[in-house]
Coordinates of C-alpha atoms in Angstrom, one line a residue:
Chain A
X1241 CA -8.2 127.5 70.2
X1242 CA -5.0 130.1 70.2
X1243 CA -1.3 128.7 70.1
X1244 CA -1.5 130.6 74.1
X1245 CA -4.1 128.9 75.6
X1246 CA -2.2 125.6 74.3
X1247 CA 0.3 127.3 76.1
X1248 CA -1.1 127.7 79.1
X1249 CA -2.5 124.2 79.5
X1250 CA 0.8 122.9 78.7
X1251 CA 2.2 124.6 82.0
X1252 CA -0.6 124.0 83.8
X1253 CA -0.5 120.0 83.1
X1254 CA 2.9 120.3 84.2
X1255 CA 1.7 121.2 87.7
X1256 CA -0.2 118.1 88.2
X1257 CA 2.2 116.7 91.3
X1258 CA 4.1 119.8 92.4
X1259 CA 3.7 120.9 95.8
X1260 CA 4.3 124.3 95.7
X1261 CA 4.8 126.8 92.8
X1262 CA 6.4 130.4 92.5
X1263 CA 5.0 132.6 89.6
X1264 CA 4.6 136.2 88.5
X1265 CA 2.0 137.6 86.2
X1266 CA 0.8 136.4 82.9
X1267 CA -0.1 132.9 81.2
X1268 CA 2.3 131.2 84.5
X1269 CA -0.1 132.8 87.1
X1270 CA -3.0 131.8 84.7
X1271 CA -1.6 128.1 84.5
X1272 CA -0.9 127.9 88.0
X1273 CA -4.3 129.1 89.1
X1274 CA -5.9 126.9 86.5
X1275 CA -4.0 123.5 87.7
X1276 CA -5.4 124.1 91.4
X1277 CA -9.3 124.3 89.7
X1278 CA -9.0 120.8 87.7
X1279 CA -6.1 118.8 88.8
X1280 CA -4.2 119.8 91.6
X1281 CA -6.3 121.2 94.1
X1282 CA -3.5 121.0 96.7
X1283 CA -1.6 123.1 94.9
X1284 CA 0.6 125.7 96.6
X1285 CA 0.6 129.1 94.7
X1286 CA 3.3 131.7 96.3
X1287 CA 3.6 135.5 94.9
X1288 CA 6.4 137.5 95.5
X1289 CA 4.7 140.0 97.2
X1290 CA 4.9 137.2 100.2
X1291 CA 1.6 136.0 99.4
X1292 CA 1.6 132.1 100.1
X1293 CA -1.4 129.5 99.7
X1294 CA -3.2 132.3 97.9
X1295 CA -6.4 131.3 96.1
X1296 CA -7.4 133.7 93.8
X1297 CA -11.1 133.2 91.8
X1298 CA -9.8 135.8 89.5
X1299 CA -6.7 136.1 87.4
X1300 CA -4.6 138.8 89.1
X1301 CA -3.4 141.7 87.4
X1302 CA -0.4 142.4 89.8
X1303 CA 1.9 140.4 92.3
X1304 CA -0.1 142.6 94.8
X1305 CA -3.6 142.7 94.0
X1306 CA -5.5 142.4 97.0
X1307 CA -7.5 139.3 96.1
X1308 CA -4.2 137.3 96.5
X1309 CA -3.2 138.6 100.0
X1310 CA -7.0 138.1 101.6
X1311 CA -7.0 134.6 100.0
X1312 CA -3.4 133.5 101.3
X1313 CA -2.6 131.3 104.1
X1314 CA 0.1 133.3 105.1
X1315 CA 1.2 137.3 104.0
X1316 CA 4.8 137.4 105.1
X1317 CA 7.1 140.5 104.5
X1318 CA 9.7 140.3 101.5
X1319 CA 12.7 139.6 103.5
X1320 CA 11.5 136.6 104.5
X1321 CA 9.7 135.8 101.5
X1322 CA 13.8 135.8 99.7
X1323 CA 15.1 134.7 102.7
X1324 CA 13.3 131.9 104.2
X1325 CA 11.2 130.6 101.8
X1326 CA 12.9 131.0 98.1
X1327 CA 16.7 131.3 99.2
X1328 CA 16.4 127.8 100.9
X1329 CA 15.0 126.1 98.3
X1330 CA 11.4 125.2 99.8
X1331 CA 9.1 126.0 96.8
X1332 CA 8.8 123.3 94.5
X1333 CA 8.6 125.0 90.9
X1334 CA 9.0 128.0 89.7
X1335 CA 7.9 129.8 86.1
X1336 CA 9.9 132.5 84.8
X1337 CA 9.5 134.8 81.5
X1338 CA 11.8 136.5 80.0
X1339 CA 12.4 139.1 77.1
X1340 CA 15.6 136.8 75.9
X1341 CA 16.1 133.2 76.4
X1342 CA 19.6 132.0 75.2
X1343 CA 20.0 128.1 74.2
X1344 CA 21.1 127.3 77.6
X1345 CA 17.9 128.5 79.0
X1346 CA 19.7 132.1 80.7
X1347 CA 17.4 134.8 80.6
X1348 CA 17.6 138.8 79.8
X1349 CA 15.0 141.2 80.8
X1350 CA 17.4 143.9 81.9
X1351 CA 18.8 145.9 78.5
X1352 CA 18.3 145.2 74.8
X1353 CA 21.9 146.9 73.7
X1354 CA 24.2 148.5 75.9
X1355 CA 23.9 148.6 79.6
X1356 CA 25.4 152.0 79.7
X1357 CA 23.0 153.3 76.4
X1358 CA 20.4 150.9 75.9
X1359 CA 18.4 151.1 73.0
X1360 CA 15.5 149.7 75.2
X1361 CA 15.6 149.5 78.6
X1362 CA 13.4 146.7 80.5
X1363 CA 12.1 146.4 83.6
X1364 CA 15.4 144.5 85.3
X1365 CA 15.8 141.5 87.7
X1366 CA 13.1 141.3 90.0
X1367 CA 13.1 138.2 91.6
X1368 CA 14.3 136.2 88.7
X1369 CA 17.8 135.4 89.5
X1370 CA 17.6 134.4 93.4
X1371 CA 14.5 132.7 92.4
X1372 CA 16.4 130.8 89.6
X1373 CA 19.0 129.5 92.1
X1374 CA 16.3 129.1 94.8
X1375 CA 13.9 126.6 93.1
X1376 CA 15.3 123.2 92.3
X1377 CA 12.5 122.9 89.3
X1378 CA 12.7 126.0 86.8
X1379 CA 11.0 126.0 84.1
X1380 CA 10.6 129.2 81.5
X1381 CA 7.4 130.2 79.8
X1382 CA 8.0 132.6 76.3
X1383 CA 7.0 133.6 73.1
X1384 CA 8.5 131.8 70.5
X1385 CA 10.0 133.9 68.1
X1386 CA 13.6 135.2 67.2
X1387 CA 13.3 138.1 69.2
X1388 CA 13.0 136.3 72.1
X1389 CA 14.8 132.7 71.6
X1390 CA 18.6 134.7 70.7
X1391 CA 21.9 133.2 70.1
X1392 CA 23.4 135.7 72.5
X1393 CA 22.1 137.3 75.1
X1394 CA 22.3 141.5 75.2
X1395 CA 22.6 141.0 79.1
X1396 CA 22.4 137.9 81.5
X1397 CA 19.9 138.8 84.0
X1398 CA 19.6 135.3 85.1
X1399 CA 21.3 132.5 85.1
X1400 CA 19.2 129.6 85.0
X1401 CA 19.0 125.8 83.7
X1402 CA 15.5 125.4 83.4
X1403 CA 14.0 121.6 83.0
X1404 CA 11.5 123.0 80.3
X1405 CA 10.6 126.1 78.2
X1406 CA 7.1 126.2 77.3
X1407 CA 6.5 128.4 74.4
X1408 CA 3.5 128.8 72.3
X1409 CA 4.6 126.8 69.9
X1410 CA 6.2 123.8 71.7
X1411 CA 8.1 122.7 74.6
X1412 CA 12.2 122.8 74.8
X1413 CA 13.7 120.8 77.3
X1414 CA 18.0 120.6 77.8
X1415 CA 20.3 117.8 76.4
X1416 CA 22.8 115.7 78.3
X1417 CA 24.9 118.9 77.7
X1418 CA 22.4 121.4 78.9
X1419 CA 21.6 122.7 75.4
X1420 CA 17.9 123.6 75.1
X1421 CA 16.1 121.0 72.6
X1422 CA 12.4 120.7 70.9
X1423 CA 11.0 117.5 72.6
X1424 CA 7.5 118.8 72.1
X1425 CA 5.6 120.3 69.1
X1426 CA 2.5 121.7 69.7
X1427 CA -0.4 120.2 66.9
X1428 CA -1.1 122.0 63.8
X1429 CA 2.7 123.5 64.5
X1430 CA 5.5 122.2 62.0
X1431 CA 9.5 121.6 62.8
X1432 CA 10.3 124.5 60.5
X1433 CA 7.8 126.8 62.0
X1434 CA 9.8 126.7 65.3
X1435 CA 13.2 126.6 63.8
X1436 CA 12.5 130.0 61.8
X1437 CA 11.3 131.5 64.9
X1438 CA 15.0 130.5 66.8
X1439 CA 17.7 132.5 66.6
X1440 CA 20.0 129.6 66.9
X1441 CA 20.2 126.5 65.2
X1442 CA 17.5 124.5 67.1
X1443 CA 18.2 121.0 68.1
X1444 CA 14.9 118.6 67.7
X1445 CA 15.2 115.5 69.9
X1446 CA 14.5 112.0 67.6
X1447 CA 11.6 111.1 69.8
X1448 CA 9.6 114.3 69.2
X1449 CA 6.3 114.1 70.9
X1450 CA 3.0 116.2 69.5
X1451 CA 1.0 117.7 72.5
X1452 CA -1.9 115.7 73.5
X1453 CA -5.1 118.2 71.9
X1454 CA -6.3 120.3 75.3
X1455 CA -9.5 118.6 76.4
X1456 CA -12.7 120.3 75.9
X1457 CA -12.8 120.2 80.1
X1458 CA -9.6 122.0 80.0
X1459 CA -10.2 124.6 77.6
X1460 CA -13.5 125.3 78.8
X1461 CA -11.9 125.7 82.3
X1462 CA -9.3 127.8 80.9
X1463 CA -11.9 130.3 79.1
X1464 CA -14.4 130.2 81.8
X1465 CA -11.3 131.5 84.3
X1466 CA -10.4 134.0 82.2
X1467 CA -13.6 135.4 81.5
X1468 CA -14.4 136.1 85.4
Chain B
X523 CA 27.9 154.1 113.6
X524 CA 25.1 153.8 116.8
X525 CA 21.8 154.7 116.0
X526 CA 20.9 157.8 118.4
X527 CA 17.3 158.1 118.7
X528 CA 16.0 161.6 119.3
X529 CA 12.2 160.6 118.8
X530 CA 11.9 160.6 122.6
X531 CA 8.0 161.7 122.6
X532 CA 6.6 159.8 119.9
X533 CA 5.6 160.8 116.5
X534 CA 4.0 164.3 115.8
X535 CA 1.0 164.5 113.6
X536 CA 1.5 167.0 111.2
X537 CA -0.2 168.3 107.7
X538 CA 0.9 166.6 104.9
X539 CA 2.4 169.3 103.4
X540 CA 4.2 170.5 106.9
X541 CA 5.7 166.9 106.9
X542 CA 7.2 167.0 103.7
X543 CA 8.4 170.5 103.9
X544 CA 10.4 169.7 107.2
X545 CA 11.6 165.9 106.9
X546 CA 13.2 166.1 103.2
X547 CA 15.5 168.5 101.4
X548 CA 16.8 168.7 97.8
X549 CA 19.7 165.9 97.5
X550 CA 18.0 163.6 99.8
X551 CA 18.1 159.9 99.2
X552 CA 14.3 159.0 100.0
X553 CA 12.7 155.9 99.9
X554 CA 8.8 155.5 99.1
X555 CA 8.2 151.9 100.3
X556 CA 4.7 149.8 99.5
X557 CA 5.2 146.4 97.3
X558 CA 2.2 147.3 95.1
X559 CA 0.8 148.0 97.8
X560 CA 0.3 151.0 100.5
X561 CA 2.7 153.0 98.2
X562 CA 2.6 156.7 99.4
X563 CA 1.2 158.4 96.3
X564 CA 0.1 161.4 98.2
X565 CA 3.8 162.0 99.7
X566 CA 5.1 161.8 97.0
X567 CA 2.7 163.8 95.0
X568 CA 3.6 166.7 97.7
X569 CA 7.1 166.2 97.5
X570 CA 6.3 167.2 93.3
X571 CA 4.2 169.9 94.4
X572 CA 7.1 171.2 96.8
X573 CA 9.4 171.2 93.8
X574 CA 12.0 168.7 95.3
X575 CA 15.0 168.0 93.1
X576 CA 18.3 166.1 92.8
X577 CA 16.7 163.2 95.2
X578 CA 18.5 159.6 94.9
X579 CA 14.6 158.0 94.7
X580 CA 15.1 154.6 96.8
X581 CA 12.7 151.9 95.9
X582 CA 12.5 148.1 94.7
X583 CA 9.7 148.4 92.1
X584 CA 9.3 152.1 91.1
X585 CA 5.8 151.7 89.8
X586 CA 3.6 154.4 88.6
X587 CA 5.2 157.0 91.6
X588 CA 8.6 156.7 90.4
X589 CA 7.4 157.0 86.9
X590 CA 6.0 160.3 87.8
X591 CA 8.6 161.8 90.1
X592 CA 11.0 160.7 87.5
X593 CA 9.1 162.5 84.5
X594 CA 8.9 165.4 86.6
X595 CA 12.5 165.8 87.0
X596 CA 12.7 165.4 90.7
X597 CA 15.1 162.5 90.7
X598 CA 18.8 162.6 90.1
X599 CA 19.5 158.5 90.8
X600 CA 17.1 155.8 91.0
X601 CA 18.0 153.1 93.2
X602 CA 15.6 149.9 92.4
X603 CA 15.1 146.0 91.6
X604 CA 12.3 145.9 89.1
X605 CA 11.0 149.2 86.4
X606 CA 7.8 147.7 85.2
X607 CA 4.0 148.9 85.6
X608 CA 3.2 145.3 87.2
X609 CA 1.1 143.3 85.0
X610 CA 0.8 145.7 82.7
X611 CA 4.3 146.3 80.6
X612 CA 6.4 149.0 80.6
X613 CA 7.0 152.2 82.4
X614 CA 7.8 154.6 80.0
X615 CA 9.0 157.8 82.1
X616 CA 11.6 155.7 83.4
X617 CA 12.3 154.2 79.9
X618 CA 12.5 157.9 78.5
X619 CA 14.9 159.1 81.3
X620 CA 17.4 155.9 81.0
X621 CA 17.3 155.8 77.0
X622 CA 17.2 159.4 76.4
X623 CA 18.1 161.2 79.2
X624 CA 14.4 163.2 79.9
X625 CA 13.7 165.3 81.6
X626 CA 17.4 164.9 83.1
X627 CA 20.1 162.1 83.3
X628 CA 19.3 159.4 85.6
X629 CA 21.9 157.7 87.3
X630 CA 20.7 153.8 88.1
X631 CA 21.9 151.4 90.2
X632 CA 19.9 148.0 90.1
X633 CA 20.2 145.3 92.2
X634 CA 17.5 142.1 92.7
X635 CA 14.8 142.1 94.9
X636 CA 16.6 139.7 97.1
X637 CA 19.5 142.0 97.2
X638 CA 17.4 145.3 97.8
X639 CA 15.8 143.2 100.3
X640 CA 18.9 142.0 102.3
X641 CA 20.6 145.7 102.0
X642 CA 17.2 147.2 103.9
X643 CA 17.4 144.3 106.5
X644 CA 20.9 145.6 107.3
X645 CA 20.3 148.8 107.5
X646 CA 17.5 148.0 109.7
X647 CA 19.9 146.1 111.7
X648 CA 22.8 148.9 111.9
X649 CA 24.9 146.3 109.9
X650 CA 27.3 147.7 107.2
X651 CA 26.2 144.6 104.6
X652 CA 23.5 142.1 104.4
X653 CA 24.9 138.8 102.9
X654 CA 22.8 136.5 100.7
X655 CA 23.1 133.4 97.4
X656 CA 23.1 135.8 94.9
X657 CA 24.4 137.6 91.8
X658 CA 26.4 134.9 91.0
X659 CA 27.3 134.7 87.3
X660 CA 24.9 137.6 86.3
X661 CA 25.8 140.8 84.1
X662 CA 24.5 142.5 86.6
X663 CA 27.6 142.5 89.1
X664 CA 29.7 143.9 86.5
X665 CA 27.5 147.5 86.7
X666 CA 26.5 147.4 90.7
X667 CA 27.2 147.8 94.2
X668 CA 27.8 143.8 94.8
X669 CA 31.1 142.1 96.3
X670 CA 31.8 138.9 97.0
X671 CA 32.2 137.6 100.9
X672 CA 34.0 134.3 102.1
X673 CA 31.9 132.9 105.1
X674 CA 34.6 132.6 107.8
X675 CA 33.2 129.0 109.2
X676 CA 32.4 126.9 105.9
X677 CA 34.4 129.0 103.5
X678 CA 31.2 129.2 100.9
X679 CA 31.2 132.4 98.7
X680 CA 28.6 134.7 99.2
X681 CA 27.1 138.1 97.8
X682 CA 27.4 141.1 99.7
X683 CA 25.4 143.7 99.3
X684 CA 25.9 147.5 101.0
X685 CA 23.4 148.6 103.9
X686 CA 20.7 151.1 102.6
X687 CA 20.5 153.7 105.0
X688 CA 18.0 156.6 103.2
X689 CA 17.8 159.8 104.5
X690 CA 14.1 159.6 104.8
X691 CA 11.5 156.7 104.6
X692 CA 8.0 157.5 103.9
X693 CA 5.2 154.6 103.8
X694 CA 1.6 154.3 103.9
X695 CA -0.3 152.7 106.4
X696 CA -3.9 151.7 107.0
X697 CA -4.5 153.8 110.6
X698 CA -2.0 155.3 113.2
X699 CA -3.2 156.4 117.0
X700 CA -2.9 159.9 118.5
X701 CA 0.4 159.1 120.0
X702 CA 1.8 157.9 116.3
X703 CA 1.9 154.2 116.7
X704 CA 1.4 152.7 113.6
X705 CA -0.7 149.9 112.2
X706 CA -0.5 148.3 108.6
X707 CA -1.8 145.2 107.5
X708 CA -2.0 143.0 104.1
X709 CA 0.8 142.7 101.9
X710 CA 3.9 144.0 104.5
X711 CA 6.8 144.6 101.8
X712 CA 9.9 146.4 103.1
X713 CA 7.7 148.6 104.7
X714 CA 9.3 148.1 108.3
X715 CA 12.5 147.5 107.3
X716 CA 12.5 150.8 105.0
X717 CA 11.1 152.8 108.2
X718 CA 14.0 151.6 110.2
X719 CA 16.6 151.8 108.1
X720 CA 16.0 155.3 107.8
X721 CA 17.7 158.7 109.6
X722 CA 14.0 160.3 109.6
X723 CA 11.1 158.6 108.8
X724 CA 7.1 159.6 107.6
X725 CA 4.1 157.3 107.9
X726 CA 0.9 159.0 105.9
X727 CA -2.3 157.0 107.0
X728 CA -5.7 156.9 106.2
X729 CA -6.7 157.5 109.4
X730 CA -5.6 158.3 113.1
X731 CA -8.0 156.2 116.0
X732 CA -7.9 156.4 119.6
X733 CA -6.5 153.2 120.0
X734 CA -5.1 150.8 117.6
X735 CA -6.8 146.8 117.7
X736 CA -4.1 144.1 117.1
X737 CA -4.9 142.8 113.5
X738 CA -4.1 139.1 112.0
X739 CA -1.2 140.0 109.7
X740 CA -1.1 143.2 111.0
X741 CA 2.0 145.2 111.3
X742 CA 2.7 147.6 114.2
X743 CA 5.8 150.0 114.5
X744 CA 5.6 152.0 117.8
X745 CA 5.5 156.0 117.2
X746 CA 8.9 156.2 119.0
X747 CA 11.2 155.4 115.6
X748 CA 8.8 157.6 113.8
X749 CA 9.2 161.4 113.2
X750 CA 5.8 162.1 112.2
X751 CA 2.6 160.8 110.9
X752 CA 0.6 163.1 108.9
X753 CA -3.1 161.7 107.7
X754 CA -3.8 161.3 103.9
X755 CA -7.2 159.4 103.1
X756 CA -7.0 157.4 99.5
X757 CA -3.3 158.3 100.3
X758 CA -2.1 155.3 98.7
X759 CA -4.5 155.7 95.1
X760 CA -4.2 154.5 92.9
X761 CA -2.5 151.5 94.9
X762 CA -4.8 150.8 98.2
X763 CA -4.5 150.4 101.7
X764 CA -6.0 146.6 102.5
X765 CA -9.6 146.4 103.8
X766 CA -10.0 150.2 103.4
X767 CA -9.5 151.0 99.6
X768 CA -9.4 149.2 96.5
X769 CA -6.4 148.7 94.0
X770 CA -7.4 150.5 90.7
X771 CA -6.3 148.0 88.7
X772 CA -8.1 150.1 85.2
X773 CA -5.6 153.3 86.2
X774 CA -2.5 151.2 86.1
X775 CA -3.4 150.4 82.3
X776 CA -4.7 153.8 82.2
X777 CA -0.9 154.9 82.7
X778 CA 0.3 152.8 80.3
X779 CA -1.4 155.0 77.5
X780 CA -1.4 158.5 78.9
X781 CA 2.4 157.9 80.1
X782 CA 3.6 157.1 76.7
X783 CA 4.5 160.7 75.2
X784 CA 5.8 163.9 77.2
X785 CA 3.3 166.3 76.5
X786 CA 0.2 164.4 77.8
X787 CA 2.5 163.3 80.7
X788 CA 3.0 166.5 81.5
X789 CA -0.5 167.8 80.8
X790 CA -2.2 165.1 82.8
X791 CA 0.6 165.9 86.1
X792 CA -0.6 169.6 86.0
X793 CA -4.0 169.0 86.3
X794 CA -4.0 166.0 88.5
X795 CA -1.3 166.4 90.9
X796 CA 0.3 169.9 90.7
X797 CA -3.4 171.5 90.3
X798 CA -4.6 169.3 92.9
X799 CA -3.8 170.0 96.7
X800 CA -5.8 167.5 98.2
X801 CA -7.3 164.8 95.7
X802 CA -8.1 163.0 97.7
X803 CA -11.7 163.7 99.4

């Protein structure tokens, strides 16, 4: 099994009781989509294309792939999608990536170097920040490597002070002081691994946990989903 | 500033190229609406053809249109929320103009979707600002059009964002009747709001019916606020027009690949969009 499908079961387990959850593309959409199969049927998936209640069989490739809208309970228009329905606060969770994540859990996926020159330009804010400050519950799924966990961030796309970060080596949740901590190392995956791949000096909380081993029923799940 | 509406007979159906030729000039700020989907390839692959330059391109993800106006130096500003070929990484046109100024410098300004949102909702509504929770505590007010507002009841701070008022809006729709009315359905976007913000406005559909049938989810804006309509099957390829063409999910990586370096950009625009009147039979 790869370090991402751990990854993606992780987030997925985490959606066992949420009612509703906002995600983009990538291993989020594939969690999300996998916790409605096996644990949470219930299970609210919303798209920022407006797409709400959608029920994909097939792991979209875009926001807007058409599977999504025909499968939704409701298409609404993107005003009211920011407006109505994230701005207030009514979705549950929400999963963001990033390009940087800084030890407070902010995000950058605007610049890498100057705004004005940048040395690489990314694809910007999206949704990310209103989303942020929308959803109560955030929670951050990234790589885990120093190129993406940074002491300081080339540009603060969004603010955000997410209750986990789910990388493909463990989970980080924030202290009593909001600093981003390894409560969670995933198995076969050693303390010093993930403190060479941060760019800051990691905190490790005294009660690390080791990720329960993914199920064969949830791995099989996983691959059978992706493979449609 | 009143909106004055001069569209007193409805919408005329014109020729695609006719459409383009007489609703947008050089210097125009333009929006080309469609969140991932119903984005007007074939308008703006005409505008390309037509040789328009200096345009302040409007637009909250620029996807794989942008990419190519912007590689084939019609833009002058680019006015956006999110520069990514969704799903699928980068878009490197628009990387190559903002890192290394090709084929031309590109002036940005980036806002959120939420703002770009809000700022079509008040043009839309002939409001100067839309106001929204926003942009607090981001980089990203430091280098945009953002100020902060002071709600006159509760005294909460709020972000305000300028109304976008484009010279022209140009959207795709599934189907329009012969007097222009216009029906879209699926994923809605900005489309409405883009159209109505807008001093002149172009609706390209797959097809014109004698009468349009009310749709769930579907989407009508009468031919009145419209300026013309012209008719442009597979006019949204590779996005797609819901329940009449597919998304081609396989060109979007395609882009990815033939996208990366000038020359086979450039190689792959001249035979495919300036070589190509109508592609799309």
């Amino acid at each position: 099994m790869s370090s991402g499908e751990v990854q993606t079961i992780v987030a997925a387990r985490l959606l066992a009781e949420a009612t509703s959850v906002f995600i983009g593309v990538g291993r989020p959409s594939t969690a999300a989509i996998l916790a409605r199969e096996i644990v949470n049927p219930d299970l609210v998936l919303v798209y920022e294309s407006g797409t709400i209640g959608a029920k994909p069989h097939r792991i979209p490739l875009s926001i807007g792939d058409g599977e999504l809208a025909a499968t939704a309970d409701v298409v609404v228009p993107v005003v009211e999608m920011f407006n109505y329905w994230i701005q207030p606060g009514r979705i549950d969770v929400a999963f963001l990536g990033a390009a940087q994540v800084d030890r407070r859990g902010s995000l950058n996926s605007t610049v890498i170097g100057d705004y004005d020159a940048p040395r690489t330009r990314l694809p910007g804010a999206g949704g990310a920040p209103e989303i942020a400050t929308g959803c109560d519950r955030v929670m951050v799924v990234a790589p885990h490597s120093r190129r993406t966990f940074v002491e300081r961030l080339d540009f603060l796309t969004t603010r955000a002070a997410p209750e986990a970060v789910i990388t493909d080596l463990g989970v980080l949740e924030p202290d009593a002081a909001g600093e981003l901590t390894l409560t969670q190392i995933h198995p076969g995956v050693t303390v010093e691994q993930v403190r060479e791949a941060t760019g800051w000096e990691l905190q490790v909380a005294g009660d690390l946990r080791t990720t329960p081993e993914p199920t064969e029923a949830e791995l099989s799940a996983l691959r059978e989903l992706v493979s449609r | 500033m009143r909106i004055v509406s001069n569209r007193t007979h409805g919408a005329q159906i014109l020729p695609l190229a006719d459409a383009i030729a007489s609703l947008v000039k050089d210097g125009d700020a333009v929006a080309l609406e469609g969140f991932t989907h119903l984005i007007p390839f074939a308008a703006g692959h005409e505008l390309i053809r037509q040789g328009r330059r200096d345009l302040e391109l409007i637009r909250m993800t620029p996807d794989l249109l942008y990419d190519q106006m912007i590689g084939m130096g019609c833009a002058r500003k680019l006015v956006f929320s999110y520069g990514g070929n969704p799903g699928v990484g980068s878009l490197h046109r628009f990387r190559d103009a903002i890192e290394h100024g090709w084929p031309a410098p590109l002036a940005i300004e980036e806002h959120s979707h939420a703002g770009m949102a809000n700022r079509y909702a008040a043009g839309a509504a002939n409001l100067p600002f839309g106001v929204l929770r926003g942009y607090a505590g981001t980089d990203l007010t430091k280098h945009t059009n953002v100020r902060t507002v002071t709600c006159p009841f509760t005294g909460e701070e709020l972000a305000a964002v300028p109304a976008l008022r484009p010279d022209v809006a140009i959207v795709h729709a599934q189907e329009a009747d012969r007097r222009g009315n216009v029906q879209l359905w699926g994923i809605p976007g900005v489309q409405k709001e883009a159209v109505l913000s807008a001093a002149r406005a172009l609706v390209t559909v797959e097809r014109v019916v004698d009468e349009l049938e009310p749709r769930p989810g579907g989407v009508i804006i009468p031919g009145w606020v419209i300026d013309a309509i012209a008719v442009a099957p597979r006019g949204a390829y590779p996005s797609y027009a819901h329940g009449l063409t597919e998304r081609d999910n396989d060109f979007y990586k395609f882009w990815d690949e033939v996208s990366r370096d000038r020359d086979a950009f450039l190689a792959w625009m001249d035979e495919h969009v300036i070589g190509a009147a109508e592609v799309r039979a």
